[in-house]
Amino acid sequence: MSPVNPFDDAATARAVVDGSGTLREWNEGARLLLGHPASEVVGRPAADLLAGDRDDTPPGRDDDRWSGTLALRHRDGHTVSVWVLAHRRPAADDTPAAWLAVTPLESGPEPEDDPLVRAALTQSPCATMIFDDRLLLRGVNDAMAKLLGLPPDRLRGLRVTDLSDRPQNAELERQMRRVLTTGRRHDMQTRLRAVGESRAHAWNARIAPLTDADGRVCGVCVSAHDFTEQHRARERLQLVNEASVRIGTTLDVTRTAQELADVCVPALADFVSVDLLDPREHGGEPAAVVEPPVGLRRTAHRSVTEDCPQSVSEIGRLDVYPAGSPQAECLLSGQAIVASVAYGDLERWLRWDPVRLRRVEEYGIHSTMSVPLQARGTTLGAAVFTRFRRPDPFTHDDVLLAEEVSARAAVCIDNARRYSREREATLTLQRSLLPRWLPPTAAVQAASRYLPAARSGVGGDWFDVIPLSGMRVAMVVGDVVGHGIPASATMGRLRTAVRTLADIDLTPEELLTHLDDLVVRLSEESGDDRAGEVGATCLYVVYDPVSRHCSMARAGHPAPVLIPPDGPPEQVELPSGPPLGVGGLPFESAELELREGSVLALYTDGLVESRDRDTDAGQTLLREALAAPVESLDAACDRVLHTLLPAGSAADDVALLLARTRGLPAGQVATWDIPADPSLVAPVRKQVLDRLSDWNLLEATFTAELVVSELVTNAIRYGSPPIRLRLIHDTATLICEVSDTSHTAPHLRRARTWDEGGRGLLLVAQLTQRWGSRHTTEGKTIWAELGLLDEEE
């Protein structure tokens, strides 16, 4: 249904009056009401239509809306008493500010006689409006009339855009039209301020179709639900979750304090400052007892305005706070101190510092909250939260939220102060062993999270994404027994071993067998009473975007979760296999086909195991967290951690890897069966050149022709038929693969000056980004990758 121009509806009389009082628009409904055609009144003063005393001020007028009864002059001379609702329309791009005046001509039946209205009001326990199939208002209940601030008996026959010129009303009418057309219910969420309220609330408008006895949609019911408290709770929960992720990313005290300020602005306050006790006078540790006057050094601050003009202190400055100041009192009592203009105590708390008091008056600061930073029984400093742009003062829930976020920051600051050397060494080791970023591949889109244990620090969990030949990709997640630097060191050795074994294209079960032997040797080489204690679990997955084939095997590790593009998450049926280090036991792999857009979730047991729930309950919770739709894999990772670890920490370290599979279109792959005849290499080159031309890769033809010629010739001379050539390309890479049934691997050798051959693979190595070979069940494949981006540029 197409949008309706508000001035072609004769069911409602509408007129637009500009700032000078001149009529600018006059619709058919206005003509039916007063008899004047538009040609007679448009451009004339609106006051000419008034009858009676024009100097009386109509009741109910405010800055943006007016409603009341007017005596208007009909064209034939008689007086018409009309209830009018007028609201101000702000100036737009080419439209000056004006007033829109409306009055309904068709009020419809009374609510008690209208079965449509009666049914809707009976079913709706909240503020409700009912519209007919022309989206004209048929009735409102008392709760909605109170929100609108208008008499309900005067509203029938108006459209929702007649009630206000706010964008939310226009959007509501658009959604009602959609419900009227589709017959399906729709929810619309918005924030707006009701009549008589000082601040906006969060509203959920539930728009539902109303049907007659025959099932025909004959109207729309709009029920407004105030979910402000739930919205605020969601914002507070989001802030706590964001604080758990963003605060404490380093062992630097200044950085951690700045992260606290950054997280809380503007989510909790308009200005936040973090002042820490100066440890230089106490051997690098905070004072054991805090007594005023207290010396605090400004460590970090953040404001919604640039350059933090509200701050009295610069970063690094040491200020002394006497007794009676909110900073000193909160440190002395260990409780948050809240002061606001509304309570009349802000001036009293700041009376000790005239400079701060003038800054409060200059920027309109109306509420402050001083929160002590305490961790493990040690007082570290104070965080001060300030509001001047947000009109509402701090509430009790805000205090609890600030204390929660500050407590998290205080633990991080205390760790940095007291264990900086040990934690710095561990963190440095962790950063060097875990991947700093996941390599982009044509096979998968991946996102990951690593969360160290809350108390035991960095452990042996790891993850990796390893590009393989033929645009395939390997994904691995593992967990080494133990915590600390020894576990991290073992993890680094295993990760390196996995990357090395993956580079020679072993199958998942073969790779785990070699990795098991390595763990056994590491356990034997420990050389102390802990011999035999070195152990680990691992999950290894290989995905091919060309065939969309996936193979995987695990060694005592949790099975992955598969999220199909159009189905619920499910645990992959995969043989468990023994943990690494047991030795002598076989591993089994599973094969499955993955549709494009499927998501694989690989994780360590720290994500699903906890003291509060068993592993089955944790895996069920994980599948529920992965079931909801998300905008990105990063958002999915954050939601999984928040759902399973709501406190932002875990008893064991956690590694999580999400990978969404991509399929390579068949048009980007070309395959030829090559006869074992050297004389037929030239026709093969011609077919390759034709295919590159079809792919618009003419810049790569010279190099590709040489590489294909060398690899095919070598396969004919030294391999065993059947021989197959395959070309694969994406945006950045062209891959040439030649397969045969011989298991003899080629090697690069240096040709002497008088040698007639031996330069083929050397030439391939010089012309390509990388090359190699992999063994298959049928024989071997020689492959080479050519870069395309530089050539296209």
Coordinates of C-alpha atoms in Angstrom, one line a residue, residues 131-401:
F131 CA -7.2 2.1 14.2
D132 CA -9.5 1.1 11.4
D133 CA -8.5 -0.1 8.0
R134 CA -7.9 3.5 6.9
L135 CA -5.5 4.0 9.9
L136 CA -8.0 6.5 11.5
L137 CA -8.1 6.4 15.3
R138 CA -11.2 4.6 16.6
G139 CA -10.5 4.7 20.3
V140 CA -8.0 4.7 23.1
N141 CA -8.1 3.4 26.6
D142 CA -7.6 5.5 29.7
A143 CA -3.9 4.5 30.0
M144 CA -3.1 5.7 26.4
A145 CA -5.1 8.9 26.8
K146 CA -3.1 9.7 29.9
L147 CA 0.2 9.2 28.0
L148 CA -1.1 11.4 25.2
G149 CA -2.4 14.1 27.5
L150 CA -5.5 14.5 25.3
P151 CA -9.2 13.7 25.9
P152 CA -10.0 10.3 24.4
D153 CA -13.4 11.3 23.0
R154 CA -11.8 14.0 20.9
L155 CA -9.3 11.8 19.2
R156 CA -11.5 9.5 17.2
G157 CA -11.0 10.0 13.4
L158 CA -7.4 11.3 13.7
R159 CA -4.3 9.7 12.3
V160 CA -1.3 9.0 14.5
T161 CA 0.7 11.6 12.6
D162 CA -2.0 14.1 13.6
L163 CA -1.2 13.6 17.3
S164 CA 2.5 14.7 16.9
D165 CA 5.0 15.6 14.3
R166 CA 7.7 13.5 15.9
P167 CA 9.5 11.0 13.6
Q168 CA 8.4 8.2 15.9
N169 CA 4.8 8.9 14.9
A170 CA 5.6 8.7 11.2
E171 CA 7.4 5.5 11.7
L172 CA 4.6 4.0 13.7
E173 CA 2.1 4.8 10.9
R174 CA 4.4 3.2 8.4
Q175 CA 4.6 0.0 10.5
M176 CA 0.8 0.0 11.1
R177 CA 0.4 0.2 7.3
R178 CA 2.7 -2.8 7.0
V179 CA 0.7 -4.8 9.6
L180 CA -2.5 -3.9 7.9
T181 CA -1.1 -5.1 4.5
T182 CA 0.6 -8.3 5.7
G183 CA -1.6 -9.3 8.6
R184 CA 1.4 -10.1 10.7
R185 CA 2.2 -8.6 14.1
H186 CA 5.2 -6.3 14.4
D187 CA 7.1 -4.8 17.4
M188 CA 8.6 -1.3 17.3
Q189 CA 11.0 0.0 20.0
T190 CA 11.7 3.6 20.5
R191 CA 12.6 6.2 23.1
L192 CA 10.3 9.2 23.7
R193 CA 9.0 11.5 26.4
A194 CA 5.4 11.3 27.3
V195 CA 3.3 14.4 28.1
G196 CA 4.2 15.7 31.6
E197 CA 7.4 13.7 31.9
S198 CA 10.9 15.2 32.4
R199 CA 12.8 12.5 30.5
A200 CA 12.3 10.0 27.8
H201 CA 11.3 6.4 28.4
A202 CA 12.0 3.3 26.4
W203 CA 8.8 2.0 24.8
N204 CA 7.9 -1.1 22.9
A205 CA 4.9 -0.6 20.6
R206 CA 3.2 -4.0 19.8
I207 CA 1.3 -3.6 16.6
A208 CA -1.2 -6.4 16.0
P209 CA -3.8 -6.9 13.3
L210 CA -7.5 -7.0 14.2
T211 CA -9.7 -9.3 12.2
D212 CA -13.5 -9.8 11.8
A213 CA -15.4 -13.0 11.9
D214 CA -14.3 -13.9 8.4
G215 CA -10.6 -13.5 9.2
R216 CA -10.3 -10.2 7.2
V217 CA -7.9 -7.6 8.6
C218 CA -10.2 -4.7 9.5
G219 CA -8.0 -2.7 11.8
V220 CA -4.8 -2.4 13.9
C221 CA -4.3 -2.5 17.6
V222 CA -1.3 -0.7 19.1
S223 CA -0.2 -1.5 22.7
A224 CA 2.5 0.5 24.3
H225 CA 4.7 -1.2 26.9
D226 CA 7.1 0.8 29.0
F227 CA 10.3 -1.3 29.3
T228 CA 12.6 1.4 30.5
E229 CA 13.8 -0.6 33.5
Q230 CA 14.6 -3.6 31.3
H231 CA 16.3 -1.4 28.8
R232 CA 18.4 0.2 31.5
A233 CA 19.2 -3.2 33.0
R234 CA 20.3 -4.4 29.5
E235 CA 22.6 -1.3 29.2
R236 CA 24.1 -1.9 32.6
L237 CA 24.7 -5.6 31.8
Q238 CA 26.3 -4.5 28.5
L239 CA 28.5 -2.1 30.4
V240 CA 29.6 -4.8 32.8
N241 CA 30.3 -7.2 29.9
E242 CA 32.2 -4.5 28.0
A243 CA 34.2 -3.7 31.2
S244 CA 35.2 -7.3 31.6
V245 CA 36.6 -7.3 28.0
R246 CA 38.1 -3.9 27.8
I247 CA 39.5 -3.3 31.3
G248 CA 42.8 -5.1 32.2
T249 CA 44.1 -5.9 28.7
T250 CA 47.6 -5.0 29.8
L251 CA 49.7 -4.9 33.0
D252 CA 50.2 -1.1 32.7
V253 CA 48.5 0.8 35.6
T254 CA 47.9 3.9 33.5
R255 CA 46.4 2.0 30.7
T256 CA 44.1 0.1 33.0
A257 CA 42.9 3.3 34.7
Q258 CA 42.3 4.8 31.3
E259 CA 40.3 1.8 30.2
L260 CA 38.1 2.2 33.3
A261 CA 37.4 5.8 32.3
D262 CA 36.8 5.0 28.6
V263 CA 34.4 2.2 29.4
C264 CA 32.2 4.4 31.7
V265 CA 32.0 7.4 29.3
P266 CA 29.3 8.1 28.2
A267 CA 27.6 4.8 29.2
L268 CA 27.6 5.8 32.9
A269 CA 28.9 9.3 33.3
D270 CA 29.8 12.4 31.2
F271 CA 33.2 12.7 32.9
V272 CA 35.3 10.2 34.8
S273 CA 38.6 10.7 36.5
V274 CA 40.8 8.1 38.1
D275 CA 43.2 9.1 40.9
L276 CA 45.5 6.6 42.5
L277 CA 47.5 6.7 45.7
D278 CA 51.1 7.7 45.0
P279 CA 53.1 4.5 45.8
R280 CA 56.5 6.2 45.4
E281 CA 56.7 7.1 49.1
H282 CA 55.8 3.5 50.3
G283 CA 58.3 1.4 48.5
G284 CA 56.2 1.0 45.4
E285 CA 53.1 -0.2 47.3
P286 CA 50.0 1.6 48.5
A287 CA 49.9 2.8 52.0
A288 CA 48.7 0.3 54.6
V289 CA 46.4 2.9 56.2
V290 CA 44.6 5.7 54.4
E291 CA 44.2 8.8 56.5
P292 CA 43.4 12.4 55.3
P293 CA 44.9 14.5 53.9
V294 CA 45.3 12.0 51.1
G295 CA 47.7 12.5 48.1
L296 CA 46.2 11.2 44.9
R297 CA 47.9 11.3 41.5
R298 CA 45.7 11.9 38.4
T299 CA 46.2 8.7 36.3
A300 CA 43.4 9.0 33.8
H301 CA 40.3 10.8 32.8
R302 CA 37.7 10.9 30.0
S303 CA 34.9 13.3 29.0
V304 CA 32.2 13.4 26.5
T305 CA 33.7 16.8 25.4
E306 CA 37.0 17.0 23.7
D307 CA 40.1 17.8 25.8
C308 CA 38.3 17.2 29.1
P309 CA 37.7 20.9 30.0
Q310 CA 35.8 19.8 33.2
S311 CA 39.0 18.5 34.7
V312 CA 40.8 20.5 37.3
S313 CA 43.9 18.3 37.3
E314 CA 46.2 17.3 34.5
I315 CA 47.4 13.7 33.9
G316 CA 50.3 13.0 36.3
R317 CA 49.5 15.8 38.7
L318 CA 49.5 15.0 42.5
D319 CA 46.7 16.7 44.5
V320 CA 46.1 16.6 48.2
Y321 CA 42.5 16.0 49.4
P322 CA 41.7 17.1 52.9
A323 CA 39.2 15.6 55.3
G324 CA 35.7 16.4 54.2
S325 CA 36.5 16.1 50.5
P326 CA 34.5 13.3 48.8
Q327 CA 37.7 11.6 47.6
A328 CA 39.2 11.4 51.1
E329 CA 35.9 10.4 52.7
C330 CA 35.2 7.6 50.3
L331 CA 38.7 6.2 50.8
L332 CA 38.3 6.4 54.6
S333 CA 34.9 4.8 54.7
G334 CA 35.3 2.4 51.8
Q335 CA 31.9 3.4 50.5
A336 CA 30.8 5.4 47.5
I337 CA 29.9 9.1 48.1
V338 CA 27.1 10.5 46.0
A339 CA 26.4 14.3 45.8
S340 CA 24.0 16.2 43.7
V341 CA 22.3 19.5 43.2
A342 CA 18.9 17.8 43.6
Y343 CA 19.9 16.7 47.1
G344 CA 21.5 20.0 48.0
D345 CA 24.8 18.5 49.2
L346 CA 27.0 19.0 46.1
E347 CA 28.1 22.5 47.2
R348 CA 28.8 21.3 50.7
W349 CA 31.1 18.5 49.5
L350 CA 33.1 20.8 47.2
R351 CA 33.3 23.8 49.6
W352 CA 36.9 22.9 50.4
D353 CA 38.0 23.7 46.8
P354 CA 36.7 27.0 45.3
V355 CA 38.3 26.1 41.9
R356 CA 36.3 22.9 41.6
L357 CA 33.1 24.7 42.8
R358 CA 33.5 27.3 40.0
R359 CA 34.0 24.5 37.5
V360 CA 30.8 22.9 38.6
E361 CA 28.9 26.1 38.1
E362 CA 30.6 26.8 34.7
Y363 CA 29.7 23.4 33.1
G364 CA 26.4 22.8 34.9
I365 CA 27.7 19.7 36.8
H366 CA 24.7 18.5 38.9
S367 CA 25.8 15.1 40.2
T368 CA 29.0 13.4 41.3
M369 CA 29.9 10.0 42.6
S370 CA 33.3 9.1 44.3
V371 CA 34.0 5.4 44.4
P372 CA 37.0 3.8 46.1
L373 CA 39.2 1.5 44.2
Q374 CA 39.8 -1.5 46.4
A375 CA 41.3 -4.9 45.7
R376 CA 42.3 -7.8 48.1
G377 CA 41.8 -5.5 51.1
T378 CA 44.1 -2.8 49.7
T379 CA 42.9 0.7 48.9
L380 CA 44.4 1.9 45.6
G381 CA 42.7 5.2 44.8
A382 CA 39.3 6.7 43.8
A383 CA 37.3 7.0 40.6
V384 CA 35.0 10.1 40.4
F385 CA 32.0 9.9 38.1
T386 CA 30.4 13.2 37.0
R387 CA 27.2 14.1 35.1
F388 CA 26.5 17.4 33.5
R389 CA 25.0 16.6 30.0
R390 CA 22.7 13.8 31.2
P391 CA 19.9 15.4 33.2
D392 CA 19.2 12.6 35.7
P393 CA 21.2 12.2 38.8
F394 CA 23.0 9.0 39.9
T395 CA 20.6 6.3 41.2
H396 CA 21.2 3.4 43.6
D397 CA 21.6 1.1 40.6
D398 CA 24.2 3.5 39.1
V399 CA 26.1 3.2 42.3
L400 CA 26.1 -0.6 42.2
L401 CA 27.2 -0.5 38.6

